[in-house]
Coordinates of C-alpha atoms and ligand atoms in Angstrom, one line a residue:
X1172 CA 7.3 152.2 -109.1
X1173 CA 5.4 149.9 -111.3
X1174 CA 3.3 151.1 -114.2
X1175 CA -0.3 151.7 -113.1
X1176 CA -2.9 150.8 -115.7
X1177 CA -4.6 154.0 -117.1
X1178 CA -7.9 152.4 -117.8
X1179 CA -10.0 150.5 -115.3
X1180 CA -10.0 146.8 -116.1
X1181 CA -13.1 144.7 -115.7
X1182 CA -13.4 142.4 -112.8
X1183 CA -12.4 139.4 -114.9
X1184 CA -9.5 141.4 -116.5
X1185 CA -8.5 142.3 -112.9
X1186 CA -8.2 138.7 -111.8
X1187 CA -6.4 137.8 -115.0
X1188 CA -3.9 140.7 -114.6
X1189 CA -3.2 139.6 -110.9
X1190 CA -3.0 135.9 -112.1
X1191 CA -0.5 136.9 -114.9
X1192 CA 1.6 139.0 -112.5
X1193 CA 1.9 135.9 -110.3
X1194 CA 2.7 133.2 -112.9
X1195 CA 5.4 135.5 -114.3
X1196 CA 7.3 134.6 -111.0
X1197 CA 6.7 130.9 -111.4
X1198 CA 8.2 128.2 -113.5
X1199 CA 5.0 126.8 -115.2
X1200 CA 5.0 125.5 -118.7
X1201 CA 3.0 128.1 -120.9
X1202 CA 0.4 125.4 -121.8
X1203 CA -0.2 124.6 -118.2
X1204 CA -0.5 128.4 -117.3
X1205 CA -3.1 128.9 -119.8
X1206 CA -5.0 125.7 -118.8
X1207 CA -5.2 127.1 -115.3
X1208 CA -6.1 130.6 -116.2
X1209 CA -9.1 129.9 -118.5
X1210 CA -12.6 129.1 -117.3
X1211 CA -13.5 125.6 -118.3
X1212 CA -17.1 126.2 -119.1
X1213 CA -19.9 128.7 -118.5
X1214 CA -23.5 127.6 -118.9
X1215 CA -26.1 130.3 -119.5
X1216 CA -29.7 129.5 -119.0
X1217 CA -32.9 131.5 -119.7
X1218 CA -36.0 130.2 -118.2
X1219 CA -39.5 131.3 -117.8
X1220 CA -41.5 131.4 -114.6
X1221 CA -45.3 132.0 -114.4
X1222 CA -45.6 135.0 -112.1
X1223 CA -48.2 137.7 -111.5
X1224 CA -50.5 136.6 -114.4
X1225 CA -47.7 136.4 -117.0
X1226 CA -44.4 134.7 -117.8
X1227 CA -41.2 136.4 -116.7
X1228 CA -37.9 135.2 -118.3
X1229 CA -34.8 135.1 -116.0
X1230 CA -31.1 134.7 -116.9
X1231 CA -28.8 132.7 -114.8
X1232 CA -25.2 131.4 -115.1
X1233 CA -23.1 128.5 -113.6
X1234 CA -19.5 128.8 -114.5
X1235 CA -16.9 126.0 -113.8
X1236 CA -13.4 127.4 -113.7
X1237 CA -11.2 124.4 -112.8
X1238 CA -12.1 120.7 -112.3
X1239 CA -8.6 119.7 -111.1
X1240 CA -10.6 118.5 -108.0
X1241 CA -14.2 117.6 -107.9
X1242 CA -16.9 118.6 -106.9
X1243 CA -16.3 122.1 -108.0
X1244 CA -17.6 124.7 -105.3
X1245 CA -18.9 128.2 -105.2
X1246 CA -21.8 130.3 -104.4
X1247 CA -24.8 131.4 -106.2
X1248 CA -25.5 135.1 -106.4
X1249 CA -28.6 136.9 -106.8
X1250 CA -28.2 140.6 -108.1
X1251 CA -29.2 142.8 -111.1
X1252 CA -25.5 143.3 -112.0
X1253 CA -24.8 139.5 -112.5
X1254 CA -23.1 138.8 -115.9
X1255 CA -20.9 136.2 -117.5
X1256 CA -17.7 138.1 -116.9
X1257 CA -18.4 138.6 -113.2
X1258 CA -19.5 134.9 -112.7
X1259 CA -16.2 133.7 -114.4
X1260 CA -14.0 136.1 -112.3
X1261 CA -15.6 134.8 -109.2
X1262 CA -15.3 131.1 -110.3
X1263 CA -11.7 131.6 -110.9
X1264 CA -11.3 133.2 -107.5
X1265 CA -13.0 130.2 -106.0
X1266 CA -10.4 127.8 -107.5
X1267 CA -7.6 129.8 -106.0
X1268 CA -9.4 130.2 -102.7
X1269 CA -10.1 126.5 -102.2
X1270 CA -6.5 125.5 -103.2
X1271 CA -5.2 128.1 -100.7
X1272 CA -7.2 126.7 -97.7
X1273 CA -6.9 123.2 -98.8
X1274 CA -10.6 122.6 -99.4
X1275 CA -10.6 119.7 -101.8
X1276 CA -12.7 121.3 -104.6
X1277 CA -12.4 123.0 -108.0
X1278 CA -13.8 126.5 -108.5
X1279 CA -17.2 127.5 -109.7
X1280 CA -19.8 130.3 -109.3
X1281 CA -23.3 130.9 -110.2
X1282 CA -25.5 133.9 -110.5
X1283 CA -29.1 134.9 -111.3
X1284 CA -29.8 138.2 -112.8
X1285 CA -32.6 139.4 -110.4
X1286 CA -33.3 142.0 -107.7
X1287 CA -34.5 139.7 -105.0
X1288 CA -36.0 142.6 -103.0
X1289 CA -38.6 143.0 -105.8
X1290 CA -40.2 139.5 -105.2
X1291 CA -42.4 137.9 -102.5
X1292 CA -41.0 134.9 -100.8
X1293 CA -43.2 132.4 -102.7
X1294 CA -42.1 133.9 -105.9
X1295 CA -38.4 133.6 -105.0
X1296 CA -39.1 130.0 -104.2
X1297 CA -40.6 129.4 -107.6
X1298 CA -37.7 131.1 -109.3
X1299 CA -35.1 129.3 -107.3
X1300 CA -36.6 126.0 -107.7
X1301 CA -36.8 126.5 -111.5
X1302 CA -33.2 127.7 -111.6
X1303 CA -32.0 124.8 -109.5
X1304 CA -33.9 122.3 -111.7
X1305 CA -32.2 123.8 -114.8
X1306 CA -28.7 123.4 -113.2
X1307 CA -29.4 119.9 -111.5
X1308 CA -30.5 118.3 -114.7
X1309 CA -27.2 119.2 -116.2
X1310 CA -25.2 118.0 -113.1
X1311 CA -24.3 121.7 -112.4
X1312 CA -25.7 120.9 -109.0
X1313 CA -24.6 117.5 -107.7
X1314 CA -23.0 116.2 -104.5
X1315 CA -19.9 114.9 -106.4
X1316 CA -19.9 117.3 -109.3
X1317 CA -20.8 120.8 -108.4
X1318 CA -21.9 122.1 -105.0
X1319 CA -23.2 125.6 -104.7
X1320 CA -23.5 127.8 -101.5
X1321 CA -24.8 131.2 -100.5
X1322 CA -23.4 134.4 -101.9
X1323 CA -24.6 137.9 -102.3
X1324 CA -28.5 138.0 -102.2
X1325 CA -28.9 134.3 -101.2
X1326 CA -28.8 132.6 -97.8
X1327 CA -30.0 129.6 -95.9
X1328 CA -33.5 129.8 -97.3
X1329 CA -32.5 129.5 -101.0
X1330 CA -30.1 126.7 -100.1
X1331 CA -32.8 124.8 -98.5
X1332 CA -35.1 125.1 -101.6
X1333 CA -32.2 124.0 -103.8
X1334 CA -31.4 121.0 -101.5
X1335 CA -35.1 120.0 -101.6
X1336 CA -35.4 120.5 -105.4
X1337 CA -32.3 118.3 -106.0
X1338 CA -33.7 115.7 -103.6
X1339 CA -37.1 115.5 -105.5
X1340 CA -35.2 114.9 -108.7
X1341 CA -32.9 112.3 -107.3
X1342 CA -35.1 110.4 -104.8
X1343 CA -32.7 107.5 -104.4
X1344 CA -29.5 109.5 -103.8
X1345 CA -28.5 108.9 -100.2
X1346 CA -26.0 111.9 -100.4
X1347 CA -28.5 114.2 -101.8
X1348 CA -28.1 116.7 -98.9
X1349 CA -24.4 117.1 -99.9
X1350 CA -25.6 118.9 -103.2
X1351 CA -25.4 122.3 -101.7
X1352 CA -24.0 123.9 -98.6
X1353 CA -25.2 126.8 -96.4
X1354 CA -28.4 125.1 -95.5
X1355 CA -30.3 125.8 -92.4
X1356 CA -29.3 123.4 -89.4
X1357 CA -32.6 121.6 -89.7
X1358 CA -32.1 120.9 -93.3
X1359 CA -28.6 119.3 -93.1
X1360 CA -26.7 122.5 -92.4
X1361 CA -23.9 122.9 -89.9
X1362 CA -23.5 125.0 -86.8
X1363 CA -21.5 128.2 -87.6
X1364 CA -21.9 128.4 -91.3
X1365 CA -23.8 131.7 -91.3
X1366 CA -21.2 133.5 -89.3
X1367 CA -18.3 131.6 -91.1
X1368 CA -17.1 134.2 -93.5
X1369 CA -17.1 137.0 -91.0
X1370 CA -15.5 134.6 -88.4
X1371 CA -12.8 133.8 -91.0
X1372 CA -12.0 137.6 -91.4
X1373 CA -11.7 137.8 -87.6
X1374 CA -9.4 134.8 -87.5
X1375 CA -7.3 136.1 -90.4
X1376 CA -6.8 139.4 -88.6
X1377 CA -6.0 137.6 -85.3
X1378 CA -3.4 135.6 -87.2
X1379 CA -1.9 138.6 -88.9
X1380 CA -1.5 140.4 -85.6
X1381 CA 0.4 137.3 -84.2
X1382 CA 3.3 138.4 -86.4
X1383 CA 4.8 141.6 -85.3
X1384 CA 7.1 141.6 -88.3
X1385 CA 4.0 141.7 -90.6
X1386 CA 2.2 144.3 -88.5
X1387 CA 5.2 146.6 -88.7
X1388 CA 4.9 146.6 -92.5
X1389 CA 1.7 148.6 -92.0
X1390 CA 3.3 151.0 -89.5
X1391 CA 0.9 149.7 -86.8
X1392 CA 1.9 147.9 -83.7
X1393 CA 0.5 145.9 -80.9
X1394 CA -2.6 143.8 -81.0
X1395 CA -6.1 144.3 -82.5
X1396 CA -7.2 145.9 -79.3
X1397 CA -8.1 149.6 -79.9
X1398 CA -7.6 149.5 -83.5
X1399 CA -10.0 151.7 -85.6
X1400 CA -12.0 149.8 -88.3
X1401 CA -14.1 151.0 -91.2
X1402 CA -16.3 148.4 -92.7
X1403 CA -18.2 148.8 -96.0
X1404 CA -21.4 146.6 -96.1
X1405 CA -23.2 145.4 -93.0
X1406 CA -24.5 142.3 -94.8
X1407 CA -23.8 138.8 -93.6
X1408 CA -19.9 139.0 -94.0
X1409 CA -19.4 142.7 -92.9
X1410 CA -21.9 142.3 -89.9
X1411 CA -20.2 139.4 -88.5
X1412 CA -16.6 140.5 -89.0
X1413 CA -17.4 143.9 -87.4
X1414 CA -19.4 142.4 -84.6
X1415 CA -16.7 139.8 -83.5
X1416 CA -13.8 142.3 -84.0
X1417 CA -15.6 144.9 -81.7
X1418 CA -17.1 142.5 -79.2
X1419 CA -14.1 140.1 -78.8
X1420 CA -11.1 141.8 -80.0
X1421 CA -11.4 145.3 -78.7
X1422 CA -11.5 146.9 -82.2
X1423 CA -13.4 150.4 -82.4
X1424 CA -15.6 150.3 -85.5
X1425 CA -15.5 154.1 -86.5
X1426 CA -17.2 153.8 -89.9
X1427 CA -19.9 151.8 -91.4
X1428 CA -20.8 152.2 -95.1
X1429 CA -24.0 151.2 -96.6
X1430 CA -26.0 151.5 -99.8
X1431 CA -27.7 154.7 -98.6
X1432 CA -24.7 156.4 -97.1
X1433 CA -22.3 156.0 -94.2
X1434 CA -22.1 156.5 -90.5
X1435 CA -18.9 157.8 -88.7
X1436 CA -18.1 158.1 -85.1
X1437 CA -14.5 158.4 -83.9
X1438 CA -15.5 156.9 -80.5
X1439 CA -16.9 153.7 -82.1
X1440 CA -20.3 152.6 -83.3
X1441 CA -22.4 149.9 -81.8
X1442 CA -22.5 147.3 -84.6
X1443 CA -25.5 145.4 -83.2
X1444 CA -27.4 148.6 -82.8
X1445 CA -26.7 149.7 -86.4
X1446 CA -27.6 146.3 -87.8
X1447 CA -31.0 146.5 -86.0
X1448 CA -31.6 150.0 -87.4
X1449 CA -30.9 148.9 -90.9
X1450 CA -33.2 145.9 -90.6
X1451 CA -35.9 148.2 -89.2
X1452 CA -35.4 151.2 -91.4
X1453 CA -33.9 149.8 -94.6
X1454 CA -30.8 151.8 -94.3
X1455 CA -28.5 153.9 -92.1
X1456 CA -30.2 157.3 -92.6
X1457 CA -31.2 159.1 -89.3
X1458 CA -29.3 156.7 -87.1
X1459 CA -28.5 158.6 -83.9
X1460 CA -25.0 158.9 -82.3
X1461 CA -23.1 159.3 -85.6
X1462 CA -22.1 161.7 -88.4
X1463 CA -23.8 160.9 -91.6
X1464 CA -22.3 160.9 -95.1
X1465 CA -24.6 160.9 -98.0
X1466 CA -21.8 159.9 -100.2
X1467 CA -21.0 156.6 -98.5
X1468 CA -17.9 155.6 -100.5
X1469 CA -16.2 158.8 -99.3
X1470 CA -15.8 157.2 -95.9
X1471 CA -13.5 154.5 -97.4
X1472 CA -11.0 157.4 -97.5
X1473 CA -11.3 158.3 -93.9
X1474 CA -8.3 157.8 -91.5
X1475 CA -8.5 154.4 -89.7
X1476 CA -6.3 151.4 -89.0
X1477 CA -8.1 148.6 -90.7
X1478 CA -10.4 148.9 -93.8
X1479 CA -12.8 146.1 -94.5
X1480 CA -14.5 146.3 -97.9
X1481 CA -17.2 143.6 -97.4
X1482 CA -19.6 144.5 -100.2
X1483 CA -19.2 144.6 -103.9
X1484 CA -16.3 144.2 -106.3
X1485 CA -14.4 147.1 -107.7
X1486 CA -15.0 149.6 -104.9
X1487 CA -11.4 150.7 -104.7
X1488 CA -10.4 151.8 -108.0
X1489 CA -8.2 154.1 -110.0
X1490 CA -10.4 157.1 -108.9
X1491 CA -10.0 156.7 -105.1
X1492 CA -7.1 154.4 -104.5
X1493 CA -4.7 157.4 -104.0
X1494 CA -7.0 158.7 -101.3
X1495 CA -7.1 155.5 -99.2
X1496 CA -5.5 156.2 -95.8
X1497 CA -5.9 152.9 -94.0
X1498 CA -2.5 151.2 -93.8
X1499 CA -4.2 147.6 -93.7
X1500 CA -7.0 146.6 -96.0
X1501 CA -8.6 143.1 -95.6
X1502 CA -10.7 142.1 -98.5
X1503 CA -13.8 140.4 -97.0
X1504 CA -15.7 140.9 -100.3
X1505 CA -14.5 139.1 -103.5
X1506 CA -12.5 141.5 -105.8
X1507 CA -13.1 144.8 -104.0
X1508 CA -9.8 146.2 -105.2
X1509 CA -9.3 146.5 -109.0
X1510 CA -5.8 145.6 -110.5
X1511 CA -5.0 149.2 -111.1
X1512 CA -5.9 150.3 -107.5
X1513 CA -3.9 147.3 -106.2
X1514 CA -0.8 148.7 -107.9
X1515 CA -1.4 152.2 -106.5
X1516 CA -1.9 150.8 -102.9
X1517 CA 1.1 148.6 -103.1
X1518 CA 3.2 151.4 -104.2
X1519 CA 2.0 153.4 -101.2
X1520 CA 3.0 150.6 -98.9
X1521 CA -0.6 149.6 -98.0
X1522 CA -0.7 146.0 -96.8
X1523 CA -3.6 144.1 -98.5
X1524 CA -4.8 140.8 -97.0
X1525 CA -6.3 139.4 -100.2
X1526 CA -9.8 138.1 -100.8
X1527 CA -8.9 134.5 -101.7
X1528 CA -7.7 134.2 -98.1
X1529 CA -9.6 136.7 -96.3
X1530 CA -13.0 135.5 -97.2
X1531 CA -12.2 131.8 -97.4
X1532 CA -14.0 131.1 -94.0
X1533 CA -17.3 130.6 -95.9
X1534 CA -16.1 127.8 -98.2
X1535 CA -14.0 126.2 -95.4
X1536 CA -17.1 125.7 -93.2
X1537 CA -19.0 124.6 -96.4
X1538 CA -16.3 122.0 -96.8
X1539 CA -17.1 120.8 -93.1
X1540 CA -20.8 120.8 -93.9
X1541 CA -20.4 118.7 -97.1
X1542 CA -18.3 116.2 -95.1
X1543 CA -21.0 116.1 -92.4
X1544 CA -23.7 115.4 -95.0
X1545 CA -21.6 112.6 -96.6
X1546 CA -20.9 111.1 -93.2
X1547 CA -24.5 111.5 -92.2
X1548 CA -23.5 112.3 -88.6
X1549 CA -23.1 115.5 -86.6
X1550 CA -19.5 116.5 -85.6
X1551 CA -18.8 115.6 -82.0
X1552 CA -21.7 113.2 -81.6
X1553 CA -19.4 110.1 -80.9
X1554 CA -16.7 111.8 -78.8
X1555 CA -18.3 114.7 -76.8
X1556 CA -19.5 112.8 -73.7
X1557 CA -16.5 110.5 -73.8
X1558 CA -14.2 113.6 -73.7
X1559 CA -16.2 115.0 -70.8
X1560 CA -16.0 111.8 -68.8
X1561 CA -12.2 111.7 -69.2
X1562 CA -11.9 115.2 -68.1
X1563 CA -14.2 114.4 -65.1
X1564 CA -11.7 111.7 -64.2
X1565 CA -8.9 114.3 -64.0
X1566 CA -11.0 116.7 -62.0
X1567 CA -12.0 114.0 -59.6
X1568 CA -8.5 112.9 -59.1
X1569 CA -7.3 116.3 -58.5
X1570 CA -10.0 117.0 -55.9
X1571 CA -9.2 113.8 -54.2
X1572 CA -5.5 114.9 -53.9
X1573 CA -6.7 118.3 -52.7
X1574 CA -8.9 116.6 -50.0
X1575 CA -6.0 114.4 -48.9
X1576 CA -3.7 117.5 -48.6
X1577 CA -6.4 119.1 -46.2
X1578 CA -7.9 121.2 -48.9
X1579 CA -5.1 123.6 -49.1
X1580 CA -5.8 124.4 -52.7
X1581 CA -8.8 123.9 -55.0
X1582 CA -9.8 124.1 -58.7
X1583 CA -11.6 127.4 -59.6
X1584 CA -15.2 126.8 -60.6
X1585 CA -14.5 128.7 -63.9
X1586 CA -11.7 126.4 -64.8
X1587 CA -13.8 123.4 -64.0
X1588 CA -16.7 124.5 -66.0
X1589 CA -14.6 125.2 -69.1
X1590 CA -12.4 122.1 -68.7
X1591 CA -15.4 119.7 -68.2
X1592 CA -17.2 120.9 -71.4
X1593 CA -16.7 118.5 -74.3
X1594 CA -16.6 120.2 -77.8
X1595 CA -19.9 120.2 -79.7
X1596 CA -20.3 120.9 -83.4
X1597 CA -19.9 124.7 -83.0
X1598 CA -16.7 124.5 -81.1
X1599 CA -15.2 122.0 -83.6
X1600 CA -16.3 124.1 -86.6
X1601 CA -14.7 127.1 -85.1
X1602 CA -11.5 125.2 -84.2
X1603 CA -11.3 123.8 -87.7
X1604 CA -11.8 127.2 -89.2
X1605 CA -9.2 128.8 -87.0
X1606 CA -6.7 126.1 -87.8
X1607 CA -7.3 126.6 -91.6
X1608 CA -7.0 130.3 -91.4
X1609 CA -3.7 130.2 -89.4
X1610 CA -2.2 127.5 -91.7
X1611 CA -3.2 129.3 -94.9
X1612 CA -1.7 132.6 -93.6
X1613 CA 1.5 131.0 -92.7
X1614 CA 1.8 129.4 -96.2
X1615 CA 1.4 132.8 -97.7
X1616 CA 3.7 134.7 -95.4
X1617 CA 6.4 132.1 -96.0
X1618 CA 6.5 133.2 -99.7
X1619 CA 5.9 136.8 -98.8
X1620 CA 9.0 136.8 -96.5
X1621 CA 11.0 134.1 -98.2
X1622 CA 11.2 135.5 -101.9
X1623 CA 12.8 138.7 -102.8
X1624 CA 10.6 139.0 -105.8
X1625 CA 7.4 138.7 -103.9
X1626 CA 6.5 142.0 -102.1
X1627 CA 2.8 141.5 -101.3
X1628 CA 0.4 138.9 -99.7
X1629 CA -1.8 138.8 -102.9
X1630 CA 1.0 137.6 -105.1
X1631 CA 2.1 135.2 -102.4
X1632 CA -1.4 133.8 -102.1
X1633 CA -1.5 133.3 -105.9
X1634 CA 1.8 131.6 -106.0
X1635 CA 0.9 129.1 -103.2
X1636 CA -2.6 128.4 -104.7
X1637 CA -1.5 128.1 -108.3
X1638 CA 1.3 125.9 -107.2
X1639 CA -1.2 123.6 -105.6
X1640 CA -3.5 123.6 -108.6
X1641 CA -0.5 123.0 -111.0
X1642 CA 0.7 120.1 -108.8
X1643 CA -2.6 118.4 -109.2
X1644 CA -2.8 118.8 -112.9
X1645 CA 0.6 117.4 -113.2
X1646 CA -0.4 114.4 -111.0
X1647 CA -3.1 113.8 -113.5
X1648 CA -0.6 113.7 -116.2
X1649 CA -1.4 117.0 -117.8
Ligands
LIG477 N1 -20.0 132.4 -101.8 C1 -19.0 132.1 -100.9 C2 -17.6 132.5 -101.4 O1 -17.5 133.4 -102.3 C3 -19.0 130.7 -100.3 C4 -18.7 129.6 -101.3 C5 -19.0 128.2 -100.7 O2 -19.2 128.1 -99.6 O3 -18.9 127.3 -101.5 O4 -16.5 132.1 -100.9

């Protein structure tokens, strides 16, 4: 048993504690350890926007954690709870996340203290453009220096405004579109970016279940088929993860936790129907075919096979960690488990697939989008038809042989249809994401299984990513 902290650390302290725990197992020089741990810089901006007949002042942040690789990368969050500590913790996680999945970026994060639901679209555009202006004029938005992306409270729309604002300020920059990712397809975005983080959670779980030895550590067995899933947060990440797991892998989503309560149904909930209900009614209240729980967070403690916290940080803490029954938790959100809760869960034998890996699908596809913007060409544009015509040659030849043998066998129409289709951008993005998630998992599990002093995936993830960051600092002569 390890000693569990008695007070709840802040999000940033939690990330620091987990980092410290991992570096204790590494052979880094103390100077380098400190260099990697600290946030390089955090810029705070307060700006005024003329709204509703007066001037409103907003506070925003952009934190750069590590510039061992540039540009630095990470989302911009819109939420009332945004503060410097949170943005710095999230920026640090971005450094480790990018290193783990080999996206060639340093870590950064931004935030604006605002409740976006309180503003009209045209007001949000004014605010976003002004914030983007403040960051861009200090190169805190820049294709080769700092590339934001969506996060909680922001999406394609905000990214399109940011890209346009940057382009207006840099009219001759041919790579202007690469200044931000997560843009809509018609504004330089990439197919599959919106679903990417949820898709990454699905690929992470698929990879986990490819290793019976790892699954056995949870006490579960078999495949994802039939596994009971509880998801917290049906926003972009939680919705896509729950949708793909239920529609494609046979999982049963038994619980959905939202801001106004939770739904539970042992037989499984229809994710699409719940999502529509929330969009129409603003919450899960009165949704038919489910038991309602006014205290949503209580449902985190229900019996299930896989728990997916996909909302806020710190939702599994010293107060409820003892009651968590899921043997497998996958952190789709950033930092949903505090350092103290992590200790408790590890002692109980819960397997945690850590955030820096589990939700890395978003930044991975952001990387593809950035590369697409810099290369100025859609993925698959050059090779798709060529690939199709080569496959057509094979099919024609097989059919000629079949004819010459008196048609004693033939190719099934289903095979022909699938084989003849060359990969377009979406297929290539999914293939690149799947490959990334598999390789990153394998790098963690090698450490998890290979070292007696590493007993959990989070520590393994930190060891792999800090190792990579340290190597690039050393290569720079630091
Ligand atoms: N905000 C997302 C994250 O936390 C995506 C970041 C990005 O695509 O740069 O990973």
